[in-house]
Coordinates of C-alpha atoms (C1' of nucleotides) in Angstrom, one line a residue:
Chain A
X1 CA 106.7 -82.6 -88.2
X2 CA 103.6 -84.0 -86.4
X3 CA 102.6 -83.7 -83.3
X4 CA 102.4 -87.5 -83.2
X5 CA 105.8 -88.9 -83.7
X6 CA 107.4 -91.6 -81.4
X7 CA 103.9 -92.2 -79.8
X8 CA 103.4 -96.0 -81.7
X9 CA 100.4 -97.9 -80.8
X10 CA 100.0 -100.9 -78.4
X11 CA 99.6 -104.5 -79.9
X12 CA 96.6 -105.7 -77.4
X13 CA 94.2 -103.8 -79.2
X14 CA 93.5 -103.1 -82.8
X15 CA 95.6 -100.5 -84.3
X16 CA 93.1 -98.6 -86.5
X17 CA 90.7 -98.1 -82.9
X18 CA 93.7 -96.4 -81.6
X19 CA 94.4 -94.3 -84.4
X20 CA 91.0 -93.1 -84.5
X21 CA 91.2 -92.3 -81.0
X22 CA 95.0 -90.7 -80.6
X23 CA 93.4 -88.5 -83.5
X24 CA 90.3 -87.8 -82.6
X25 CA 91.8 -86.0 -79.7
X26 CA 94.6 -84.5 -81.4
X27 CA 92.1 -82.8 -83.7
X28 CA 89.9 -81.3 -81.1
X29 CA 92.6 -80.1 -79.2
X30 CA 93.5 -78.4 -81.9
X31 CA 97.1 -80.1 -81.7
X32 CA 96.5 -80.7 -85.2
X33 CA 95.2 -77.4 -86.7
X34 CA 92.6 -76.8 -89.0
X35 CA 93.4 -77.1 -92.6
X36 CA 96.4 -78.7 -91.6
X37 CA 97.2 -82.1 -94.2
X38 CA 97.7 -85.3 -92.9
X39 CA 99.8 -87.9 -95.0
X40 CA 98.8 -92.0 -94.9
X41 CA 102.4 -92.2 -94.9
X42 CA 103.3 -90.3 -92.1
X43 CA 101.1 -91.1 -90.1
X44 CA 101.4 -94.9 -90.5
X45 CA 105.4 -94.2 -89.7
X46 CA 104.4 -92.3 -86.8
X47 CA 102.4 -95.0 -85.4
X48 CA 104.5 -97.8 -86.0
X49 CA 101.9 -99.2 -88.0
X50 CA 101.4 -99.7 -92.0
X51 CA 98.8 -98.2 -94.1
X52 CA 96.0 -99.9 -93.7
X53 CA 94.9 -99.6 -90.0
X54 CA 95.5 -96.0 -90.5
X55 CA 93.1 -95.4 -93.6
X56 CA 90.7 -97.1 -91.7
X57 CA 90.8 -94.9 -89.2
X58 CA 90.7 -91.9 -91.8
X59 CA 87.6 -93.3 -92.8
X60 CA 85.8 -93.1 -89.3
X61 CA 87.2 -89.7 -88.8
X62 CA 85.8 -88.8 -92.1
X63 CA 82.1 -89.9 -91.4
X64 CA 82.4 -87.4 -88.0
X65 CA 83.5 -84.4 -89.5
X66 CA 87.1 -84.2 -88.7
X67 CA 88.3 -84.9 -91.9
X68 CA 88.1 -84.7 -95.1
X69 CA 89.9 -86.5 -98.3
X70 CA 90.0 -85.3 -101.4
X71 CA 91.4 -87.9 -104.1
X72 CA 94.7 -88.2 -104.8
X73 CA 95.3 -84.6 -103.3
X74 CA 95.6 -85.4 -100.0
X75 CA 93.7 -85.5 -96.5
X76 CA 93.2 -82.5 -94.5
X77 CA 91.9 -81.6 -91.2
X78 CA 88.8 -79.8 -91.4
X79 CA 88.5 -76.3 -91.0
X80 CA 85.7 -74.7 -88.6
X81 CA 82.9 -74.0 -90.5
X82 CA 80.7 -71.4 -88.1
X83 CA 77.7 -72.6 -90.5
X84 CA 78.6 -75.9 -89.0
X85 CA 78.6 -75.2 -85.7
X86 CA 75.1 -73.5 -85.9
X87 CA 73.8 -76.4 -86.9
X88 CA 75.5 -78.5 -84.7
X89 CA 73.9 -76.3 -81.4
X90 CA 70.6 -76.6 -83.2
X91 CA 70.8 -80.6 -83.2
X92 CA 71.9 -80.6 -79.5
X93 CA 69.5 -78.6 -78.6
X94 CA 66.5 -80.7 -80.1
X95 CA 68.4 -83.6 -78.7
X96 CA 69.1 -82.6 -75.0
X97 CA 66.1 -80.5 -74.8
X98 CA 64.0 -83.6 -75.4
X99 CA 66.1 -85.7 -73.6
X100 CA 65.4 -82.6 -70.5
X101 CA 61.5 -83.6 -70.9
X102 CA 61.8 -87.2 -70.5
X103 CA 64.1 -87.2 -67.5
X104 CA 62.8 -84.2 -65.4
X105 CA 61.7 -85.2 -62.2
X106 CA 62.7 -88.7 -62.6
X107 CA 66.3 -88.9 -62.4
X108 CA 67.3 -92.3 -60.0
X109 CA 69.5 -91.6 -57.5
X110 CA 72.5 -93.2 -59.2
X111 CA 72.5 -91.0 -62.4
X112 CA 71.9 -87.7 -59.9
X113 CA 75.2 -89.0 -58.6
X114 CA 77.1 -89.3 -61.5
X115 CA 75.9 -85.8 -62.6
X116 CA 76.7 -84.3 -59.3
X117 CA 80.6 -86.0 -59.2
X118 CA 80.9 -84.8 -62.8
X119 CA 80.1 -81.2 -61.5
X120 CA 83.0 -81.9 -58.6
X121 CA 85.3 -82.8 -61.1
X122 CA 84.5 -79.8 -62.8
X123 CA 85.6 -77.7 -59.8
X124 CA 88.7 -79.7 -59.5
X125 CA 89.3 -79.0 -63.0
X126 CA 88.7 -75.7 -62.7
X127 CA 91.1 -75.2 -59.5
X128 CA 93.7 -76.6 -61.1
X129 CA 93.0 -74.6 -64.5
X130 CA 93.2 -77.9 -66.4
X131 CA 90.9 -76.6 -69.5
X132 CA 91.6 -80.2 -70.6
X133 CA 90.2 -82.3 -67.4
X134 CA 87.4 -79.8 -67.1
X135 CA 85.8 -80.8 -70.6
X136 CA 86.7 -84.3 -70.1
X137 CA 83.9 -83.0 -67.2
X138 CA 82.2 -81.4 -69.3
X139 CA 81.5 -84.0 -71.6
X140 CA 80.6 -86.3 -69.0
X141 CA 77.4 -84.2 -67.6
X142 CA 75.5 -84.1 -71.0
X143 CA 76.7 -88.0 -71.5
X144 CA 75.3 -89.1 -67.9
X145 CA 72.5 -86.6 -68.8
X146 CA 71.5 -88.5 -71.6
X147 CA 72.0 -92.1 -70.9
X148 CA 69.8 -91.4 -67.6
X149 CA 67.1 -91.3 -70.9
X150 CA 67.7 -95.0 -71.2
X151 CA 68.8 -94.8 -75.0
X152 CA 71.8 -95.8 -75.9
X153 CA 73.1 -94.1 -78.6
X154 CA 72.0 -90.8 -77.6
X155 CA 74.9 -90.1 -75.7
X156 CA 77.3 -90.9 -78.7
X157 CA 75.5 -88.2 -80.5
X158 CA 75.8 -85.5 -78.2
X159 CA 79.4 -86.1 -78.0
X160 CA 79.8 -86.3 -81.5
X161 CA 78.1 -82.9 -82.3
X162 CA 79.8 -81.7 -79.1
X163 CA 83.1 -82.1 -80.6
X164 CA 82.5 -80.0 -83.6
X165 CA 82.0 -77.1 -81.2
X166 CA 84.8 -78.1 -78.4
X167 CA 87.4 -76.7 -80.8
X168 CA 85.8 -73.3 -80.7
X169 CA 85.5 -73.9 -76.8
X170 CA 89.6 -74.6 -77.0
X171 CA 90.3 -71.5 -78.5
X172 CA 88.2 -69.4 -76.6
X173 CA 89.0 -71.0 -72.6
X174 CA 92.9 -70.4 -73.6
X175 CA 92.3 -67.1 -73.3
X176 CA 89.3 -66.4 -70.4
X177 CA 87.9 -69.8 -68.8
X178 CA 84.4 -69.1 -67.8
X179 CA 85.0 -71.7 -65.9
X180 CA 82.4 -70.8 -62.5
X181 CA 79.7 -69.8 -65.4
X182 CA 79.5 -73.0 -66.8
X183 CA 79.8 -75.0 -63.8
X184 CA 76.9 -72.8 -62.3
X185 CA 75.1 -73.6 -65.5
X186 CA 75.2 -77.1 -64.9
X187 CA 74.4 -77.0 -61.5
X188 CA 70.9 -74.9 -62.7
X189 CA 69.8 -77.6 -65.1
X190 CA 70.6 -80.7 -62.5
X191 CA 68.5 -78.6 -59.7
X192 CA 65.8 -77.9 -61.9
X193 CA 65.7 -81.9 -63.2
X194 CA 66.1 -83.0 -59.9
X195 CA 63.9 -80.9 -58.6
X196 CA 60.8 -81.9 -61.3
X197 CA 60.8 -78.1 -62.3
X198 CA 60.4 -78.8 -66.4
X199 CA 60.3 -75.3 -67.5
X200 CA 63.1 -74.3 -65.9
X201 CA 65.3 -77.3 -66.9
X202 CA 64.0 -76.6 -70.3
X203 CA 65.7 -72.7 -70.1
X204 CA 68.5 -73.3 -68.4
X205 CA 69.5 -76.2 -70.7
X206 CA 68.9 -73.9 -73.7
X207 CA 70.2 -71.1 -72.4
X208 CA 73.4 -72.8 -71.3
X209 CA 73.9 -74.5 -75.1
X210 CA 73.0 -71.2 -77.0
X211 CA 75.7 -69.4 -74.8
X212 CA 78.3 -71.8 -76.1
X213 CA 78.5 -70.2 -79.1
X214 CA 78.8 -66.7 -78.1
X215 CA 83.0 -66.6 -78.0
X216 CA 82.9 -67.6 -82.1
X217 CA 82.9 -64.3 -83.5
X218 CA 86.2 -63.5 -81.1
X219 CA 87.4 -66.8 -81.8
X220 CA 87.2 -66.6 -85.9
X221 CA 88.8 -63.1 -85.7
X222 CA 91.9 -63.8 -83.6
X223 CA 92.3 -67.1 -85.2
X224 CA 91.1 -66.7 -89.1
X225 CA 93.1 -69.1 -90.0
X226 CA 91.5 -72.2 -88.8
X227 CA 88.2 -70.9 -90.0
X228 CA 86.1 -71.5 -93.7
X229 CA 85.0 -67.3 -93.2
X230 CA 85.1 -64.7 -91.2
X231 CA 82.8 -63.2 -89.1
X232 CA 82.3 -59.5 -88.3
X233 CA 82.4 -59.7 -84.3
X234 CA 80.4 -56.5 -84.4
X235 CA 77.3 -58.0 -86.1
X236 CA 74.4 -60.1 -85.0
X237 CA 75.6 -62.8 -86.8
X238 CA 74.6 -65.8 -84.6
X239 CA 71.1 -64.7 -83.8
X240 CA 70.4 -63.9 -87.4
X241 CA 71.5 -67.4 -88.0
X242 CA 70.2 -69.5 -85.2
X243 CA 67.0 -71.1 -84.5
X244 CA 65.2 -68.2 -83.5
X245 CA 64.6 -66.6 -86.5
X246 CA 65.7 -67.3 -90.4
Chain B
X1 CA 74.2 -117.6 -102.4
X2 CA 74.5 -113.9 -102.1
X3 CA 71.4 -112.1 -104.0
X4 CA 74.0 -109.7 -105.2
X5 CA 76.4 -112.1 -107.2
X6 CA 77.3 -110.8 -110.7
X7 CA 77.0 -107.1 -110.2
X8 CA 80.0 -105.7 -110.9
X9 CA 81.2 -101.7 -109.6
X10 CA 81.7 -99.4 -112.2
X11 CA 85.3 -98.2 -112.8
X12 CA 84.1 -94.4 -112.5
X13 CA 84.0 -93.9 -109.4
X14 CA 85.3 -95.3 -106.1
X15 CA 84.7 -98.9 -106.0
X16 CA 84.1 -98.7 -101.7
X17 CA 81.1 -95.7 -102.4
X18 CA 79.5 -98.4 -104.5
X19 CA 79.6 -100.7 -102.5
X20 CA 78.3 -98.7 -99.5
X21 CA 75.1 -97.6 -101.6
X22 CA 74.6 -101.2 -102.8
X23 CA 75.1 -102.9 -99.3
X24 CA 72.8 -100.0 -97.9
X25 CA 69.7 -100.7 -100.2
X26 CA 70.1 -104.2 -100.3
X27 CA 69.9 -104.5 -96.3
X28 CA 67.0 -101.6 -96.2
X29 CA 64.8 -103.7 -98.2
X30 CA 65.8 -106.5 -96.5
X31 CA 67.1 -108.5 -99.6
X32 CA 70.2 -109.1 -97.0
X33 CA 68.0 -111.0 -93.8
X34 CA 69.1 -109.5 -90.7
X35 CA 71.6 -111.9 -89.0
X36 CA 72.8 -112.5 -92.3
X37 CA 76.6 -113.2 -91.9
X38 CA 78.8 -111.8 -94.9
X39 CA 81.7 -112.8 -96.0
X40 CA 84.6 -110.1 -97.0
X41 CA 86.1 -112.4 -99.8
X42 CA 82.6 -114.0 -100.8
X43 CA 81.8 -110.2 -100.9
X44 CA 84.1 -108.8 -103.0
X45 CA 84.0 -112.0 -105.8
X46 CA 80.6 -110.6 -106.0
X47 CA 81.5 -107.0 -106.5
X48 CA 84.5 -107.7 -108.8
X49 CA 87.2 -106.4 -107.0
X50 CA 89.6 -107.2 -103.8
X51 CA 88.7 -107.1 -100.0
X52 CA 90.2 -103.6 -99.7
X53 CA 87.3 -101.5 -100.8
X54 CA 85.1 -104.2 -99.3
X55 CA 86.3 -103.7 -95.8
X56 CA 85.8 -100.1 -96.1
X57 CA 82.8 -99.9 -97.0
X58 CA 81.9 -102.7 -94.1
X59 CA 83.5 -99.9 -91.7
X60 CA 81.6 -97.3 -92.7
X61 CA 78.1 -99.0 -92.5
X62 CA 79.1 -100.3 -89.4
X63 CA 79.5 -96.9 -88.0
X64 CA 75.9 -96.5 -89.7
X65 CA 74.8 -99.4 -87.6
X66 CA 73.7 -102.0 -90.0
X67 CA 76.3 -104.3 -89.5
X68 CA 78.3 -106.0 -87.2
X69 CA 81.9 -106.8 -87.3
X70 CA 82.5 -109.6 -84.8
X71 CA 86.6 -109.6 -84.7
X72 CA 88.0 -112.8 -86.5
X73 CA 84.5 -114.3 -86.0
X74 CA 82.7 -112.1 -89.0
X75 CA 80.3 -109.4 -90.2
X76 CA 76.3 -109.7 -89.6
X77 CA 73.8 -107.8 -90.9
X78 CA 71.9 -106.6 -87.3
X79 CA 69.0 -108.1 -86.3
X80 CA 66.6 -105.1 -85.5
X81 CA 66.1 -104.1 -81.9
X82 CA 63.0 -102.2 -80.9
X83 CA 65.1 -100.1 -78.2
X84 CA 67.1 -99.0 -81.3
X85 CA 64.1 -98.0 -83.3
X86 CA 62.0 -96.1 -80.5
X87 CA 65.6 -94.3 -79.8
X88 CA 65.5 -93.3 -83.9
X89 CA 62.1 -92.4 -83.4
X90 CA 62.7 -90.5 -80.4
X91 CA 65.5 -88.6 -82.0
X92 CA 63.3 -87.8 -85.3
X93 CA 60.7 -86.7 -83.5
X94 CA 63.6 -84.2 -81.3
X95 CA 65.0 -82.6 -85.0
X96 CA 62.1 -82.9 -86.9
X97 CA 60.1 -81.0 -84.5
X98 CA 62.6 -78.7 -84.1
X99 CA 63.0 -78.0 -87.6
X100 CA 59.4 -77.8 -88.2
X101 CA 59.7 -74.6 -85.1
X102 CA 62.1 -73.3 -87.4
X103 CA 60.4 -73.6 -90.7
X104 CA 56.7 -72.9 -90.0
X105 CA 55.1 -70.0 -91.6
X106 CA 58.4 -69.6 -94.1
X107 CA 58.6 -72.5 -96.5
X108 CA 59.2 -70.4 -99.5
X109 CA 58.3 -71.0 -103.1
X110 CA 60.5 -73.7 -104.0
X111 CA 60.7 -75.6 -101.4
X112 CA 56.9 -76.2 -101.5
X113 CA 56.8 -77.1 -105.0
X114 CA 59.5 -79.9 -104.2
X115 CA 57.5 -80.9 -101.0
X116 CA 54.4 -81.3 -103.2
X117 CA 56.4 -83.1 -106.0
X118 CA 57.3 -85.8 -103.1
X119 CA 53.4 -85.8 -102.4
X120 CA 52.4 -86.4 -105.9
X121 CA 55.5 -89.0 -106.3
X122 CA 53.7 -90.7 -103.3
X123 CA 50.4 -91.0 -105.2
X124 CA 52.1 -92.2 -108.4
X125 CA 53.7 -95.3 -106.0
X126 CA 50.8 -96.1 -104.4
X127 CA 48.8 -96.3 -107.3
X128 CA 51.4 -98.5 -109.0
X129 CA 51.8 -100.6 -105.8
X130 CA 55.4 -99.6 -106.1
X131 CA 56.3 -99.7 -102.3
X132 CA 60.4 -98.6 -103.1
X133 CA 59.0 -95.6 -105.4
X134 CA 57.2 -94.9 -102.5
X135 CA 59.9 -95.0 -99.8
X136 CA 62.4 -93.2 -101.5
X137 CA 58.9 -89.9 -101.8
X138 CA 58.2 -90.4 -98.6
X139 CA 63.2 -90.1 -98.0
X140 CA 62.2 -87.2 -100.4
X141 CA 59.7 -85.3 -98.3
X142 CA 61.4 -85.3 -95.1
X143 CA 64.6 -84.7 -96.6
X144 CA 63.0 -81.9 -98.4
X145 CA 61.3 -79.9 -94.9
X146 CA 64.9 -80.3 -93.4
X147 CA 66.7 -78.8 -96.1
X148 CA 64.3 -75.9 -95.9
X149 CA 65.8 -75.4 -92.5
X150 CA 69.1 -74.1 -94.4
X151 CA 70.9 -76.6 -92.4
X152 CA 73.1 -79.1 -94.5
X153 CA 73.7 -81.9 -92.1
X154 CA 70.0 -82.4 -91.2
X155 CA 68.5 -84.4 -93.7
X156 CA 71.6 -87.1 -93.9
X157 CA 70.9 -87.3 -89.8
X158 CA 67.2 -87.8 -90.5
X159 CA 67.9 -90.4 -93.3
X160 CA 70.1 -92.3 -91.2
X161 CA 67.8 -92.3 -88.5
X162 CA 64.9 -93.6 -91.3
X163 CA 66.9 -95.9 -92.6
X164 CA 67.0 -97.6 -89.5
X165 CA 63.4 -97.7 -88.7
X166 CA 62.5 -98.8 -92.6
X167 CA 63.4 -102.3 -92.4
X168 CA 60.7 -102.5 -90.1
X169 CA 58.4 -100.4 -92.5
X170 CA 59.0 -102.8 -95.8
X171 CA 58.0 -105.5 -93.3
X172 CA 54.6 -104.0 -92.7
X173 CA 54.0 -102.6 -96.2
X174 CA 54.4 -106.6 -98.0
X175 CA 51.0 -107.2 -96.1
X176 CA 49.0 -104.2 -95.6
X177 CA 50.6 -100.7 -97.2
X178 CA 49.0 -97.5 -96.0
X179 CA 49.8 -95.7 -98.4
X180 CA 46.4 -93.4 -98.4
X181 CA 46.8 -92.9 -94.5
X182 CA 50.7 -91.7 -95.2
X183 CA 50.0 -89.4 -98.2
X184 CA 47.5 -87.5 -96.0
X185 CA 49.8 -87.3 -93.1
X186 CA 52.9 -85.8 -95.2
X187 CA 49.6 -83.4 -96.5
X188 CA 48.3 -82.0 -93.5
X189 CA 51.9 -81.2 -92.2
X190 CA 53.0 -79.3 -95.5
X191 CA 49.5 -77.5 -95.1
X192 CA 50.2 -76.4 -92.1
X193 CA 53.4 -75.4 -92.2
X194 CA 53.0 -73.7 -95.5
X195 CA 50.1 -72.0 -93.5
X196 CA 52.0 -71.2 -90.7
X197 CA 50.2 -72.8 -88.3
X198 CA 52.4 -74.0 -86.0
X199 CA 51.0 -75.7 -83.4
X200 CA 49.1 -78.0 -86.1
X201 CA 52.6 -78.8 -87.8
X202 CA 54.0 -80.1 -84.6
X203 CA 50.8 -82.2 -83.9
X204 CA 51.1 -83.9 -87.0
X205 CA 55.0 -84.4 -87.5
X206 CA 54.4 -85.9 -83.7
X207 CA 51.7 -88.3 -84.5
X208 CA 53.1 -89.1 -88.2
X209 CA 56.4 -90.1 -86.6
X210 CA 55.0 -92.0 -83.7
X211 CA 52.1 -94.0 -85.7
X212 CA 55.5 -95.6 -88.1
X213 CA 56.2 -98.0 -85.1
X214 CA 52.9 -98.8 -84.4
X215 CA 53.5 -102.1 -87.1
X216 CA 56.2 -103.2 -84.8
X217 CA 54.7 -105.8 -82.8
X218 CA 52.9 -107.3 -85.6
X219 CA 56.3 -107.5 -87.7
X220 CA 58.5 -108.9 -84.8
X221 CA 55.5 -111.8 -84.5
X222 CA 55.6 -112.6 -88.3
X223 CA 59.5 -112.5 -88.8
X224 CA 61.2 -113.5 -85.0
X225 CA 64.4 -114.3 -86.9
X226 CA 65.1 -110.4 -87.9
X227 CA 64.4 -109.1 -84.1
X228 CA 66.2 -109.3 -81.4
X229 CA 63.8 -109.9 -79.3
X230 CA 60.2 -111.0 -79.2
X231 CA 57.3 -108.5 -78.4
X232 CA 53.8 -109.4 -77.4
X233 CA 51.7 -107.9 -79.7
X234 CA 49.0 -107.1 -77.1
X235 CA 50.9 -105.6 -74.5
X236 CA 51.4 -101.6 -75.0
X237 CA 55.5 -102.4 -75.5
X238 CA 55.7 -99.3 -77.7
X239 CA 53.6 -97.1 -75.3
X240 CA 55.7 -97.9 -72.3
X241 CA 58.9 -97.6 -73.5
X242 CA 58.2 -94.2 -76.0
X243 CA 58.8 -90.7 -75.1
X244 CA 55.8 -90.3 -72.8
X245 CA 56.7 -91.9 -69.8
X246 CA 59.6 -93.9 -68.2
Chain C
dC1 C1' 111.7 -62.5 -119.8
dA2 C1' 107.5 -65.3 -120.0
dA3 C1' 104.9 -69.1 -121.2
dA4 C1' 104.7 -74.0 -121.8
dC5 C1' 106.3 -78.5 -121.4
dT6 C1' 108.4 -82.4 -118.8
dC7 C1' 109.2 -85.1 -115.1
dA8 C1' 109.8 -86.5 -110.6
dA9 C1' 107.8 -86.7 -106.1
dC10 C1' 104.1 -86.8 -103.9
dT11 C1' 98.9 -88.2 -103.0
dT12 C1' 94.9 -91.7 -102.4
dG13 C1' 92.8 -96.1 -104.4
dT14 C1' 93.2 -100.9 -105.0
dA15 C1' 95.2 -105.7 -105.2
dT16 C1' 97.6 -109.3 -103.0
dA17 C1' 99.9 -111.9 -99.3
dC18 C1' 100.4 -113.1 -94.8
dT19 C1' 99.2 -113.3 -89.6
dA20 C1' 96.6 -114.5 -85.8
dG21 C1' 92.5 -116.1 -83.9
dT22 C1' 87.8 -118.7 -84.0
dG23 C1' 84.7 -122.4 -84.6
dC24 C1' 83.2 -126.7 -86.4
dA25 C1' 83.6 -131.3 -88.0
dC26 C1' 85.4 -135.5 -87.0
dA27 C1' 88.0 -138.9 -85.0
dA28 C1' 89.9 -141.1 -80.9
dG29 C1' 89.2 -142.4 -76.3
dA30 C1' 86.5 -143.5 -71.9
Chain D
dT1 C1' 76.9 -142.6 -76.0
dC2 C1' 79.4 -138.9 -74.4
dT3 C1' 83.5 -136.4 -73.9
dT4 C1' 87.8 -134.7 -75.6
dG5 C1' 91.3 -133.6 -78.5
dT6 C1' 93.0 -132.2 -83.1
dG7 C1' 93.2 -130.2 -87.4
dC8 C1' 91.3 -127.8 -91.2
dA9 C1' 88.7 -124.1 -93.1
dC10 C1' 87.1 -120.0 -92.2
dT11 C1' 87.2 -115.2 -90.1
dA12 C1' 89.0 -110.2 -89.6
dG13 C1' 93.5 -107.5 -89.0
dT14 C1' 97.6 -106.0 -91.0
dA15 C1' 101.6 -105.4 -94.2
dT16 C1' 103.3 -104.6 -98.7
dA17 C1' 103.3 -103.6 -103.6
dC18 C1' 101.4 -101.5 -107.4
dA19 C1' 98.2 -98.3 -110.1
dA20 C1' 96.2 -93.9 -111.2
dG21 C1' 96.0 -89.2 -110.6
dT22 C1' 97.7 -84.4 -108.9
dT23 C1' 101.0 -80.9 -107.9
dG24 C1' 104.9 -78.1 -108.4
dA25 C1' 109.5 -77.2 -109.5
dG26 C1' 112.8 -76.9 -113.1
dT27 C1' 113.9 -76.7 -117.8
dT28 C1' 113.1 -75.7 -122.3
dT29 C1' 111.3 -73.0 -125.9
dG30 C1' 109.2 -69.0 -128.1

DNA sequence: CAAACTCAACTTGTATACTAGTGCACAAGA
DNA sequence: TCTTGTGCACTAGTATACAAGTTGAGTTTG
């Protein structure tokens, strides 16, 4: 029934870590869908493991946002909320604006390297139409991005709000990759830091986060299903509810 | 041995959400030292029930960052570390701001009534020399700007971020509470972004948030054994490390 | 036929038992 | 005295069993 079965977890690290992770991924690849219920049970049997390291597990996925358990009803994977998302781009933005102003101009050598090989993987990714290596990518540039800030857990934060949006991002590359777009995108906001140019860092990296978003409408109609509400794609409805005005 | 023996969970409601909240306040205010080790079975005698819900509410503070689970070694409360803290202030000063952009000019009725209430909370606390009264006003008023945003996650982010930073904060109010100095603060920011003037908002929120760590030094000095690491009181630590330069 | 009741099969929450690994005290040896 | 080995008491990780609650299908009853 699950996507899951025969796939049991290795004994050299804990179980419930692996869970966590196995769903983790599951869930934003949308392998498991939204809404979809998840059984202790079955899971454990799919695993190979009991209960226990599985509930755990639950647990951490409940704090991010993937799931959520109701009591003695069951656990379910969350569905998109486009509320949720909104929010989420608003955080990131704060975030990895701020994180633009203290890193412009003063990127070492070794972090412009990592950005620049996560932009060649990109192309790779994108050559090879692997929509999954190419936000592996993806996911690396705002990471490297951010730990060049010399904070630690800023990274895990990005990805963590990241995620909420990278099913949207699923849907929407399975049917037209923008793939040159974003990786252009990229390139912009590492020239521009590189190059000590604040402002410009500043409006590419917002205009590349507030474009993210722009597929949702499209997304929410062809797939309603996985989605709280609907949205009209015809209206204004992410501008009326973003940062700009409220 | 533990300051929490003899307080029993309630059979109403999920024994591990108890035990979160308790664990939570008790390590906030520092009635659990930092570096404390706990025990699972020591923990749950004292709660009244079996190390199940104990361990998950361990996992989920964990993933809060106030403790430590050390495999087959044990679980610490964490010392503070003053990167960790300029990182939360560094990120409440990115959302806060942020939100404060979004907000200025277009608090309506209700929300500025609650954001006064918190004000005249903080008064009542300071007057009574009640410096957890006055904590959970000042929770109140930040909480209270973010939800104005219309955003839901916000304020938990914020509080999570705050919680961090107010071990540190009990520290310095035991000696020297400035609880005039804050009251004003949280007053000139609601005046000016009930007035709409933005530019004053941001100016404030900036120098409220970055005046909370100024105490630092002086608390690492007078309690070593809760930090980390040791910071000379007269060397500009906070200044070199903050936002403003690399 | 429709409404209500019953019961069985689920769900999550909790308790208990066991496993494997760590560290410390303490004793035996050089 | 210092080192080294050994065992015990402790740790977190996992498995299993049971408790409490929800849901839905099937039957009974009006």
């Amino acid at each position: 029934m699950l996507p899951l079965t025969g796939y049991s977890v290795s004994a050299d690290r804990p179980a419930a870590i692996q869970i966590v992770e196995r769903l983790r991924n599951a869930i934003v690849r949308l392998e498991l869908p939204p809404g979809q219920m998840l059984s202790e049970s079955d899971l454990a049997e799919s695993f190979g493991v009991s209960r226990t390291p599985v509930r755990e597990a639950l647990i951490k996925l409940a704090q991010q946002g993937f799931i959520e358990v109701r009591p003695q009803r069951g656990t379910f994977i969350t569905k998109i909320r486009p509320k949720e998302l909104l929010e989420a781009r608003f955080i990131r933005e704060a975030i990895e604006t701020a994180a633009i102003e203290r890193i412009v101009g003063r990127l070492d050598s070794a972090a412009t390297r990592a950005c620049e090989a996560t932009l060649k993987d990109q192309r790779a990714a994108a050559a090879a139409k692997d929509i999954y290596a190419f936000h592996l990518a993806d996911d690396a540039f705002h990471s490297t991005l951010a730990q060049a800030t010399g904070f630690e857990r800023l990274s895990g934060m990005i990805e963590g709000e990241k995620a909420l949006m990278d099913r949207v991002r699923i849907l929407s590359l399975k049917t037209m990759p923008p793939f040159k777009r974003l990786i252009s995108q990229h390139k912009a906001i590492l020239d521009a830091v590189v190059a000590g140019d604040r402002q410009a860092a500043l409006t590419q990296m917002r205009g590349h986060l507030r474009e993210l978003l722009t597929t949702l409408p499209q997304a929410s109609h062809d797939y309603p299903q996985y989605f709280t509400e609907k949205i009209d794609p015809g209206s204004d409805w992410a501008e009326t509810h973003s940062g700009a005005s409220l």
